[in-house]
mmCIF file of C-alpha atoms and ligand atoms in Angstrom:
data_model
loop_
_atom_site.group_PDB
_atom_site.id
_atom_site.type_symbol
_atom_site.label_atom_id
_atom_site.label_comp_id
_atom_site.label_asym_id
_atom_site.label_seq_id
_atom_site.Cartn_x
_atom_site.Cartn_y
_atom_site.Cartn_z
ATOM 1 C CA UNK I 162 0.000 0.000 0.000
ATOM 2 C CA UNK I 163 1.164 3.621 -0.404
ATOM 3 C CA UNK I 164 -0.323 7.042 0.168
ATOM 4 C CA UNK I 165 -0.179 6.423 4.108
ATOM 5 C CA UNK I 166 -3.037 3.858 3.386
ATOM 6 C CA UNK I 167 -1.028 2.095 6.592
ATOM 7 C CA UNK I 168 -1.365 4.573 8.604
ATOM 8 C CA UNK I 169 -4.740 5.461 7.828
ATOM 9 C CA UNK I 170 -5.987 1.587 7.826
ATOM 10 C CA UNK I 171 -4.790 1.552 11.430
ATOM 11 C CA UNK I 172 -7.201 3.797 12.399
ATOM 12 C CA UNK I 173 -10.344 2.350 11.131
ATOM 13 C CA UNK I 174 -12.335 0.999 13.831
ATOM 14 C CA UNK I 175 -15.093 -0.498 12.067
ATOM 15 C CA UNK I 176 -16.596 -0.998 8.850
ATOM 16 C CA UNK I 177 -20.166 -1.545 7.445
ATOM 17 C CA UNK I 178 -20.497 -4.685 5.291
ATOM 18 C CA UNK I 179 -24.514 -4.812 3.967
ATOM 19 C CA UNK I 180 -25.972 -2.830 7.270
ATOM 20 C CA UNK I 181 -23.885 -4.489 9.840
ATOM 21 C CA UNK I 182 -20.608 -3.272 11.709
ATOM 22 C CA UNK I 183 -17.618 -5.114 11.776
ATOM 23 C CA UNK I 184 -13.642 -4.737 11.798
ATOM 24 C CA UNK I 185 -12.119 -4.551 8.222
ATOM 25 C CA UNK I 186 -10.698 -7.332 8.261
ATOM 26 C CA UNK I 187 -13.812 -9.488 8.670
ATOM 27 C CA UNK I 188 -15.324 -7.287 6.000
ATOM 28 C CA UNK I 189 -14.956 -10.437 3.122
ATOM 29 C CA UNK I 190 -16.639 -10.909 -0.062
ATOM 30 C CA UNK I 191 -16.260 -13.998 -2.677
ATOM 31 C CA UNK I 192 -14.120 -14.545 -5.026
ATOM 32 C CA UNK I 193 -17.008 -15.686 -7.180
ATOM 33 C CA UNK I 194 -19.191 -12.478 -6.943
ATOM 34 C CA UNK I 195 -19.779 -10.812 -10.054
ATOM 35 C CA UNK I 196 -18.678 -8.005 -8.457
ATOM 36 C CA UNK I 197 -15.425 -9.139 -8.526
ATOM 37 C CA UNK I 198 -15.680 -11.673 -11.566
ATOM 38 C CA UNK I 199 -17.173 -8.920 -14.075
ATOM 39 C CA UNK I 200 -16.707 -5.673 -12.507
ATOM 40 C CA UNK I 201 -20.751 -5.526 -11.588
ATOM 41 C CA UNK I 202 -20.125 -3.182 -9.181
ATOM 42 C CA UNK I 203 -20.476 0.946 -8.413
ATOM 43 C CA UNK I 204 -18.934 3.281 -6.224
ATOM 44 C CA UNK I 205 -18.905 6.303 -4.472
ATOM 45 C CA UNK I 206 -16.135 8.836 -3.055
ATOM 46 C CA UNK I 207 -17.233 10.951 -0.430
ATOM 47 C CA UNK I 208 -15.226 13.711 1.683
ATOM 48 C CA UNK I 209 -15.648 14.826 5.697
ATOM 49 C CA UNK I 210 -13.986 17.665 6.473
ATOM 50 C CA UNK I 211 -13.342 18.698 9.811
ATOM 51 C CA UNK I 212 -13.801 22.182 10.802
ATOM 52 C CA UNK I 213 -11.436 22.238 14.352
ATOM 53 C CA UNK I 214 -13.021 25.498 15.547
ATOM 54 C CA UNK I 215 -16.412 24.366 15.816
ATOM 55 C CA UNK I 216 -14.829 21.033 16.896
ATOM 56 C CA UNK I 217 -17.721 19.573 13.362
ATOM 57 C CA UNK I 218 -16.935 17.320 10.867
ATOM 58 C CA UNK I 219 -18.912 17.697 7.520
ATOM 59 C CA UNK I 220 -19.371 14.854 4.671
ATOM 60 C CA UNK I 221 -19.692 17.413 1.980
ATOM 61 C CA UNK I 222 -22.376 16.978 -0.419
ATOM 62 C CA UNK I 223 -23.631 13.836 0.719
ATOM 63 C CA UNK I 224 -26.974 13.711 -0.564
ATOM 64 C CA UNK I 225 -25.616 14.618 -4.670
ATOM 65 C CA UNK I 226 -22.919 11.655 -3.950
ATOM 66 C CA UNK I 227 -25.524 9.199 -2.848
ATOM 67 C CA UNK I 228 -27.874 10.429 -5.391
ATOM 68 C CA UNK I 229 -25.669 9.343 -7.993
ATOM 69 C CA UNK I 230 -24.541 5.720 -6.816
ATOM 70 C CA UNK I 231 -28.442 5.337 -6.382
ATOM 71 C CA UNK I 232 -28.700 6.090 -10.240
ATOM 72 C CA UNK I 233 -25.215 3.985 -10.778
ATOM 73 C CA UNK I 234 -26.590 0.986 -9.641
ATOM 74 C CA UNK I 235 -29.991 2.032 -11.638
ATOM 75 C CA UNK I 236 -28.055 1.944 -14.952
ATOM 76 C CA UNK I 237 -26.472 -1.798 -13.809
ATOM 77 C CA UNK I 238 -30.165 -2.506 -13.566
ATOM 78 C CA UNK I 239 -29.334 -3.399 -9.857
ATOM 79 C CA UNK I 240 -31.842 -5.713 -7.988
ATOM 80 C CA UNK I 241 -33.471 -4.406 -5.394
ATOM 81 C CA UNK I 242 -30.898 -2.096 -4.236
ATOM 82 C CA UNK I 243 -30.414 0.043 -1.280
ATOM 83 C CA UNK I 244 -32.584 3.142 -1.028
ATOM 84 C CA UNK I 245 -31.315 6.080 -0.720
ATOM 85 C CA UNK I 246 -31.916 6.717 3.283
ATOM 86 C CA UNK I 247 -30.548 3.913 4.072
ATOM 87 C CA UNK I 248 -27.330 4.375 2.330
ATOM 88 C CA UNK I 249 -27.363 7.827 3.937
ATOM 89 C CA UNK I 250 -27.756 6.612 7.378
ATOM 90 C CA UNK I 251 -25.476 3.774 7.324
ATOM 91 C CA UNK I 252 -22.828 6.861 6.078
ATOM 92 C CA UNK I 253 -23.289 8.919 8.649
ATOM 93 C CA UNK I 254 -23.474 6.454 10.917
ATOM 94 C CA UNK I 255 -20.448 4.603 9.688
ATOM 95 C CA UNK I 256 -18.486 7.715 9.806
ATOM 96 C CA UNK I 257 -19.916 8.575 13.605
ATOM 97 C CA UNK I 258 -18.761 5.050 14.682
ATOM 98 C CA UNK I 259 -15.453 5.817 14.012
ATOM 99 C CA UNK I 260 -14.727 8.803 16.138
ATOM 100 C CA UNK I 261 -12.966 10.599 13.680
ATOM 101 C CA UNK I 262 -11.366 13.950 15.018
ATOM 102 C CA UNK I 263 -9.400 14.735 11.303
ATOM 103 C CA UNK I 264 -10.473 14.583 7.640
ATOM 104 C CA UNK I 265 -11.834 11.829 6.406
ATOM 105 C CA UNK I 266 -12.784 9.812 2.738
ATOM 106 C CA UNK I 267 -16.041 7.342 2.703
ATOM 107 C CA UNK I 268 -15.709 4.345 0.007
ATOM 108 C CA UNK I 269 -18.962 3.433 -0.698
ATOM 109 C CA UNK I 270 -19.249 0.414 -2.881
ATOM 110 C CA UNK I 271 -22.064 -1.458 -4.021
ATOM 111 C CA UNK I 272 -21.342 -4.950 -5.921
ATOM 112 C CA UNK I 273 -23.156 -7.765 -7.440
ATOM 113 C CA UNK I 274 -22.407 -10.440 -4.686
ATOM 114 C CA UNK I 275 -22.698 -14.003 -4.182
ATOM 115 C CA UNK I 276 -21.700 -16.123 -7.732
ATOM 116 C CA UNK I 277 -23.469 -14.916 -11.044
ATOM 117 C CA UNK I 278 -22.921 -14.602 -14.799
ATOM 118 C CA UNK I 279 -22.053 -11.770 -16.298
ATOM 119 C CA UNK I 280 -26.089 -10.597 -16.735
ATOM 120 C CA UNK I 281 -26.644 -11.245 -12.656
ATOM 121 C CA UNK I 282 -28.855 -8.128 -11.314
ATOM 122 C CA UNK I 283 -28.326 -9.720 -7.543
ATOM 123 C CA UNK I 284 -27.938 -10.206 -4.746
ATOM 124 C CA UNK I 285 -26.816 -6.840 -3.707
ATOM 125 C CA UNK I 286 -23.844 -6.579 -1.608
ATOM 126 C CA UNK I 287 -23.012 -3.081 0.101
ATOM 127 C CA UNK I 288 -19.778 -1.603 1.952
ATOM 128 C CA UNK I 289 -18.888 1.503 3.829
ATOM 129 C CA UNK I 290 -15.351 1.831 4.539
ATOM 130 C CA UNK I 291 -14.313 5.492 6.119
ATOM 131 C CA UNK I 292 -10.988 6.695 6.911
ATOM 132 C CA UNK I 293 -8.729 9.573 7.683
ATOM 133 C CA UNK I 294 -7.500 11.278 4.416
ATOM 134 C CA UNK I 295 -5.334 14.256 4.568
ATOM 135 C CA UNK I 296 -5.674 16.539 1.733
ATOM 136 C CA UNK I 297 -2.896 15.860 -1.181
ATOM 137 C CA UNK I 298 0.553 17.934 -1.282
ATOM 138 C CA UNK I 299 -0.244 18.677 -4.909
ATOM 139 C CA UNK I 300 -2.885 21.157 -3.974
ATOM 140 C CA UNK I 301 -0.449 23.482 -3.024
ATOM 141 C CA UNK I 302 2.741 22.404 -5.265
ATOM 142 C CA UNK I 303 0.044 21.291 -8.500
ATOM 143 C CA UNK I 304 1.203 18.692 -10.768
ATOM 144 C CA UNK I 305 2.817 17.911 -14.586
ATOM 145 C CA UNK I 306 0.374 16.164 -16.529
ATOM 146 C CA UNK I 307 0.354 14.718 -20.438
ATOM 147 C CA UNK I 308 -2.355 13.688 -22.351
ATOM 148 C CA UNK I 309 -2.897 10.047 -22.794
ATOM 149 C CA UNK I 310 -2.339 8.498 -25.505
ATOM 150 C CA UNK I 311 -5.831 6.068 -24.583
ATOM 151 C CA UNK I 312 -8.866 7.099 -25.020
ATOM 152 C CA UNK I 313 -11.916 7.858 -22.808
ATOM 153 C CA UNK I 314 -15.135 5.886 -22.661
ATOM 154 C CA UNK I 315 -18.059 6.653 -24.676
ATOM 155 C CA UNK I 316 -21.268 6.746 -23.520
ATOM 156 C CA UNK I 317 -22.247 4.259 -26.102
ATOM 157 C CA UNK I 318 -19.696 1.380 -24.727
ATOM 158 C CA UNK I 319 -18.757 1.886 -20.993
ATOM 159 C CA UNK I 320 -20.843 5.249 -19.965
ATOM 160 C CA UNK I 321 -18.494 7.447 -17.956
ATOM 161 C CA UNK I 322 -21.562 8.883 -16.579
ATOM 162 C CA UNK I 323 -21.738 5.863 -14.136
ATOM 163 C CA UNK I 324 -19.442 5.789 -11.495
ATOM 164 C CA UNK I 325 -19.340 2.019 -12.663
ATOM 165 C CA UNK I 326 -15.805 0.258 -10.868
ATOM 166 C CA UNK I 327 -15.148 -1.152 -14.891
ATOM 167 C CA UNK I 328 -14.827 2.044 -16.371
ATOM 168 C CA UNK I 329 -11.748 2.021 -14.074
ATOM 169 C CA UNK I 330 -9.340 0.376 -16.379
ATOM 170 C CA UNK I 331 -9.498 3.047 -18.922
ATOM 171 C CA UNK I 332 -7.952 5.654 -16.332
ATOM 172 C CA UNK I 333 -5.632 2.985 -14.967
ATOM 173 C CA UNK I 334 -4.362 2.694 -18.312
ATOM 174 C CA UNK I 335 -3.971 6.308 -18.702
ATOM 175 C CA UNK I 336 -2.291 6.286 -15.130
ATOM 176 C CA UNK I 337 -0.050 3.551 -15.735
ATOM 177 C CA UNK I 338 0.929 5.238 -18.801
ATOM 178 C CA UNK I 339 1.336 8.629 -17.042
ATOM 179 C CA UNK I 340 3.769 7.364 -14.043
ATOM 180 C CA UNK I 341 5.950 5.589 -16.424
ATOM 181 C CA UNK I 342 6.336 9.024 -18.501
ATOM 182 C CA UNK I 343 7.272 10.730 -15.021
ATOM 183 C CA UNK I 344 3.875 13.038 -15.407
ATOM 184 C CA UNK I 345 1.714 13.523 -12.072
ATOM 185 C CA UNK I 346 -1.265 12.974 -13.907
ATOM 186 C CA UNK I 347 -3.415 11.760 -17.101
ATOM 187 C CA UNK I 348 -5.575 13.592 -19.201
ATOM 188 C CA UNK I 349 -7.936 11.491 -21.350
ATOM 189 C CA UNK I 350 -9.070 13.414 -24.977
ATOM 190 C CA UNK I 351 -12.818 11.974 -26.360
ATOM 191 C CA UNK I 352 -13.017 9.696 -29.434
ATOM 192 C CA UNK I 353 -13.227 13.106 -31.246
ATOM 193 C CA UNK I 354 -9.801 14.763 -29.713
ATOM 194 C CA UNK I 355 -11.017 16.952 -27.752
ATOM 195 C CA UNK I 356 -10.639 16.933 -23.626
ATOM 196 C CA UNK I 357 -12.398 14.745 -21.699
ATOM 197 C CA UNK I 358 -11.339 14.211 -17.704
ATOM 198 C CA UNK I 359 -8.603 12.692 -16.126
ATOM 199 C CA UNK I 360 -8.628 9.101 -14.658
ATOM 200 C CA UNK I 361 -10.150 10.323 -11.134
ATOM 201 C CA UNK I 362 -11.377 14.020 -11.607
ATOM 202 C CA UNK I 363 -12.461 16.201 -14.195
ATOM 203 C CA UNK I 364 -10.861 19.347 -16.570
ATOM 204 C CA UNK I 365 -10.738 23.395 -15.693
ATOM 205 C CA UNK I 366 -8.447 25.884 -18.102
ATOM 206 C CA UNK I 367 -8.785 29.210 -18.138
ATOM 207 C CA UNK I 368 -8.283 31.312 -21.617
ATOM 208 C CA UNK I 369 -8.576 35.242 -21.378
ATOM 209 C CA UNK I 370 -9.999 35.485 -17.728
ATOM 210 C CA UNK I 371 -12.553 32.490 -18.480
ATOM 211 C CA UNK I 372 -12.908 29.996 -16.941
ATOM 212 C CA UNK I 373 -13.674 26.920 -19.592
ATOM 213 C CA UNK I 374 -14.800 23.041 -18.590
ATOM 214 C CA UNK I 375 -15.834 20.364 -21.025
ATOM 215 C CA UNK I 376 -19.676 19.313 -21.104
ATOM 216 C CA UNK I 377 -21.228 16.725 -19.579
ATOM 217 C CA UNK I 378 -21.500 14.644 -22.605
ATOM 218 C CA UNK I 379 -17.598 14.764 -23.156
ATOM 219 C CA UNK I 380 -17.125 11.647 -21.598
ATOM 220 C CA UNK I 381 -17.486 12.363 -17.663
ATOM 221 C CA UNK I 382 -18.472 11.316 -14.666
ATOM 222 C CA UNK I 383 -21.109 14.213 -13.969
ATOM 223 C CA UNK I 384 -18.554 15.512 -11.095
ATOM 224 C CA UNK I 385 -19.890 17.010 -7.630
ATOM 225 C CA UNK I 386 -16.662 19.057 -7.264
ATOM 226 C CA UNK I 387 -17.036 20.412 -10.843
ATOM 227 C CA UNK I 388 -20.466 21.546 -9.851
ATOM 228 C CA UNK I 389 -18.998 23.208 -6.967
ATOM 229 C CA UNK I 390 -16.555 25.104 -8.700
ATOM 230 C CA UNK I 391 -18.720 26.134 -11.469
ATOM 231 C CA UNK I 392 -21.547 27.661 -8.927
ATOM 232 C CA UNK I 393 -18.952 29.130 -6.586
ATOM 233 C CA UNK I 394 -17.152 30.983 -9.710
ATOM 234 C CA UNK I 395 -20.024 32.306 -10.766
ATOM 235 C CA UNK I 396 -21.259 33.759 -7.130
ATOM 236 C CA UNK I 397 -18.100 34.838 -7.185
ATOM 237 C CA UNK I 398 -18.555 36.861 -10.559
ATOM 238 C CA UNK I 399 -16.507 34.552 -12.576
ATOM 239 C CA UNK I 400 -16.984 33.787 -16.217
ATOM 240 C CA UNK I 401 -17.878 30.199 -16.607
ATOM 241 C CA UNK I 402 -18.201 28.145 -19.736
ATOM 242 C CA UNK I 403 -18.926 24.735 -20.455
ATOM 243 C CA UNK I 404 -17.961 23.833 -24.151
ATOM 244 C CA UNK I 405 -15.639 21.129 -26.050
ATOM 245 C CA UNK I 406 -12.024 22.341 -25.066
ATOM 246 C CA UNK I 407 -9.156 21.177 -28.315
ATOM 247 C CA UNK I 408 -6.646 19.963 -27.622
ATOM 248 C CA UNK I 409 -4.555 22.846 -28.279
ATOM 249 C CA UNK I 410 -6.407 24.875 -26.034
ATOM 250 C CA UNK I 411 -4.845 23.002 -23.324
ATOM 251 C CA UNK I 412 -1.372 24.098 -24.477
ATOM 252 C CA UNK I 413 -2.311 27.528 -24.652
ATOM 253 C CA UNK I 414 -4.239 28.161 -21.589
ATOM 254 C CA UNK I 415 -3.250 31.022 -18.529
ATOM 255 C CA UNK I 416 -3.712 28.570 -16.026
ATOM 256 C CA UNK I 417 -5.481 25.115 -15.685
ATOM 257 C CA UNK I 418 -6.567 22.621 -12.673
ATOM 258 C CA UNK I 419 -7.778 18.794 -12.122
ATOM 259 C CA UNK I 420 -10.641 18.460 -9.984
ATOM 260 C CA UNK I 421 -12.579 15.743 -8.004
ATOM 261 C CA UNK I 422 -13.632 14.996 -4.074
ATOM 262 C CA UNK I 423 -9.883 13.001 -3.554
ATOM 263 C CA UNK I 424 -7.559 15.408 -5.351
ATOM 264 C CA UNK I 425 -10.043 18.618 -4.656
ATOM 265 C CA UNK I 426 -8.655 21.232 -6.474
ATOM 266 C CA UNK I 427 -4.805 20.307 -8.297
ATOM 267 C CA UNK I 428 -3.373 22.955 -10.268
ATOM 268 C CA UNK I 429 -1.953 21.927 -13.597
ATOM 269 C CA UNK I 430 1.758 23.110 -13.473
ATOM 270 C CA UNK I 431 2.693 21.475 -17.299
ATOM 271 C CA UNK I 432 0.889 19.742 -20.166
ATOM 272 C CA UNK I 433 3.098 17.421 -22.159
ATOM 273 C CA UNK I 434 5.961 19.238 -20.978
ATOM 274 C CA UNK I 435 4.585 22.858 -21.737
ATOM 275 C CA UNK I 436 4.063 24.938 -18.701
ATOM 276 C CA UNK I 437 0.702 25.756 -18.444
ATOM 277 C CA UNK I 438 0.988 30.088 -18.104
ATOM 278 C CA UNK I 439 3.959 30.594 -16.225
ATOM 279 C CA UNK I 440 4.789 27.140 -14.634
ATOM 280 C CA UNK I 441 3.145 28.359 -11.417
ATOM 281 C CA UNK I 442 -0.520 27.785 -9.799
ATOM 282 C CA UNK I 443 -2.414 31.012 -11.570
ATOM 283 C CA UNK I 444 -4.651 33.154 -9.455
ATOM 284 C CA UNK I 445 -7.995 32.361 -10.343
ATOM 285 C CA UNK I 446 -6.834 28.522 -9.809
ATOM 286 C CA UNK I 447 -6.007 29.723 -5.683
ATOM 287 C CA UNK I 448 -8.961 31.627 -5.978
ATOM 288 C CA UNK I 449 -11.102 29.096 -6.419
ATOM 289 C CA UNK I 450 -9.426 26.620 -3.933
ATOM 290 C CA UNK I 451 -9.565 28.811 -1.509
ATOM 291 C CA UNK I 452 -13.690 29.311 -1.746
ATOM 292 C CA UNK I 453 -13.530 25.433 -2.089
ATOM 293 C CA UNK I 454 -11.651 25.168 1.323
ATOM 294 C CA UNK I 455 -13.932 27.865 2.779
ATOM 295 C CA UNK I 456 -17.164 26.155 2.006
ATOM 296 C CA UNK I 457 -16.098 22.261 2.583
ATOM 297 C CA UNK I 458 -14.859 23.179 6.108
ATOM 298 C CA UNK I 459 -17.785 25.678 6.726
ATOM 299 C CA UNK I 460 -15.778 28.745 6.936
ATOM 300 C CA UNK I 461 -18.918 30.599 5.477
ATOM 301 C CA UNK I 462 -22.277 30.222 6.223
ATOM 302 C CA UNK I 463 -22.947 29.613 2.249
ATOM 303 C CA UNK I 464 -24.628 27.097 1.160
ATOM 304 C CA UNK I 465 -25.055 25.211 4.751
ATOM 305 C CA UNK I 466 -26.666 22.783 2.754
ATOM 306 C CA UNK I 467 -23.784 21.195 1.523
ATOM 307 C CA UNK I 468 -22.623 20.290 4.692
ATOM 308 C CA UNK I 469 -23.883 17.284 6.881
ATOM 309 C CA UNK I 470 -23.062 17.490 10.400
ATOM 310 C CA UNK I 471 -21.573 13.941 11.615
ATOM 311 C CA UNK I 472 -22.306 13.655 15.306
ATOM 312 C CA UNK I 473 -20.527 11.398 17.193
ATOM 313 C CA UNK I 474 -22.537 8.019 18.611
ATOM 314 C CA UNK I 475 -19.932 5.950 20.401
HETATM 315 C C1 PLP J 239 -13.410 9.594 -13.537
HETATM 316 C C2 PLP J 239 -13.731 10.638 -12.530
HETATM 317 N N1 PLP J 239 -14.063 11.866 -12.961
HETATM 318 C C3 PLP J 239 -14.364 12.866 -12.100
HETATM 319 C C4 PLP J 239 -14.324 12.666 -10.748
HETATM 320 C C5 PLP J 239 -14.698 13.761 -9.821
HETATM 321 O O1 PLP J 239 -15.973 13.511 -9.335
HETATM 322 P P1 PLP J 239 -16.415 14.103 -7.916
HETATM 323 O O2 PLP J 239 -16.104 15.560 -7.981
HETATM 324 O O3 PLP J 239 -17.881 13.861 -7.854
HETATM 325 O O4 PLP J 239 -15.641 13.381 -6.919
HETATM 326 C C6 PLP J 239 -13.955 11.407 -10.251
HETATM 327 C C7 PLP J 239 -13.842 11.192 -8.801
HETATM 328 O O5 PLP J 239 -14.617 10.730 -8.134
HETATM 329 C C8 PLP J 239 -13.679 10.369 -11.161
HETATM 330 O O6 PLP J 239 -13.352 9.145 -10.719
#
């Protein structure tokens, strides 16, 4: 393991495995589920933050996350699956049961379990796995990224749209690919050419003072964080575009940034070796992080709704 996964795995006290709380270790599934067998399975990535004056932790936009691995498994034509409070209270309460006094990332997963072809709609296996996550260095430092020479997923063959655990080998490709180049991170380009996401967040540049993200129907998962950004830029008075972005825009751009609830808000310090403005984080990039930072950790009293208080039960 790497990332401090060690460290953080240490401090899980308990897990849910479909409703029920147990260590992680004696959170097991079979090697025959289809969830494991043919990649029948969705997930979810969900961020607390902790806000130490209030002495609060937050999950941040819990009800868009769950909404969307309630339509996941929807699309996988799931059987019977969870509803939607009771994925929401086993978070919470997951999360409570831990104690957590630092920030913190939820895996949610939900799997075709049991043994199945590759058509099985059930039985529906569920886990909840929480656990401290500091935020990433790169926030501050950003990253070098190239564009990959794989594709992304079309919504005609393995829909980006759902956050479906397959459509995870086309950005581990693109990763693989990435690390062996030396870059920090992927970008995937459509079937067309033009930009699509990266393997685990989605695609900001900003041209002339705008700021410029691809559609929804460029490939992506339909991102919470990008939703964020694009409704806090525009309280904020900040031009806001969502259009195709070529290529070349990418090697012309003032400043650009990766996105997503793990990596939050990455600023792009290269593409293929070009530096992206002058080779350093731009200002509407820290801009923006810096309303992202305030309204995770509930530094403002905007949008309140976002934020889910997680009160302790044990
Ligand atoms: C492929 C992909 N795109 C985008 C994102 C960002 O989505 P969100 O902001 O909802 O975490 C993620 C991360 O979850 C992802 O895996």
């Amino acid at each position: 393991m790497s990332n401090g996964a060690d460290d953080a795995r240490a401090k899980i006290k308990t897990v849910t495995l479909n409703g029920e709380r147990m260590p992680l270790a004696d959170a097991r599934v079979s090697v025959m589920a289809p969830g494991l067998t043919y990649a029948a399975a969705v997930f979810e990535g969900i961020r607390a933050y902790r806000n130490a004056a209030a002495d609060q932790l937050w999950l941040f936009r819990l009800d868009d996350h769950i909404r969307r691995f309630v339509n996941s498994m929807r699309l996988l034509r799931f059987d019977d699956p969870p509803s939607f409070d009771t994925v929401r209270r086993q978070v919470i309460d997951d999360v409570a049961a831990n104690g957590y006094r630092e920030d913190v990332y939820v895996r949610l997963q939900a799997y075709i379990d049991d043994w199945g072809d590759m058509t099985a709609t059930g039985p529906v296996g569920m886990a909840i796995v929480s656990r401290p996550r500091p935020r990433v260095p790169a926030f501050e430092t950003g990253r070098d990224f190239g564009i990959s020479a794989w594709r992304r997923l079309a919504d005609n063959a393995s829909p980006p749209r759902v956050k479906a655990t397959a459509n995870y080998l086309n950005g581990r490709l693109a990763g693989l690919d990435a690390k062996a180049a030396g870059y920090g991170g992927a970008i995937l380009l459509t079937e067309r050419g033009t930009v699509s996401e990266g393997p685990g967040g989605c695609i900001f540049i900003v041209r002339d003072g705008v700021l410029i993200t691809p559609s929804v129907t460029s490939g992506i998962l339909e991102s919470v964080t990008r939703d964020t950004l694009i409704r806090l830029a525009g309280a904020d008075g900040q031009a806001c575009v969502e259009r195709e972005i070529d290529r070349t825009e990418l090697y012309i751009a003032d400043e650009a940034f990766y996105c997503g609830t793990g990596q939050e808000v990455v600023p792009m310090l290269s593409v293929d070796r070009l530096p992206v403005g002058d080779g350093r984080p731009g200002p509407i990039t820290r801009r923006l992080q810096a309303l992202y930072d305030d309204t995770v950790r509930g530094h403002t009293d905007d949008h309140a709704d976002w934020r889910t208080a997680v009160h302790e039960t044990n």
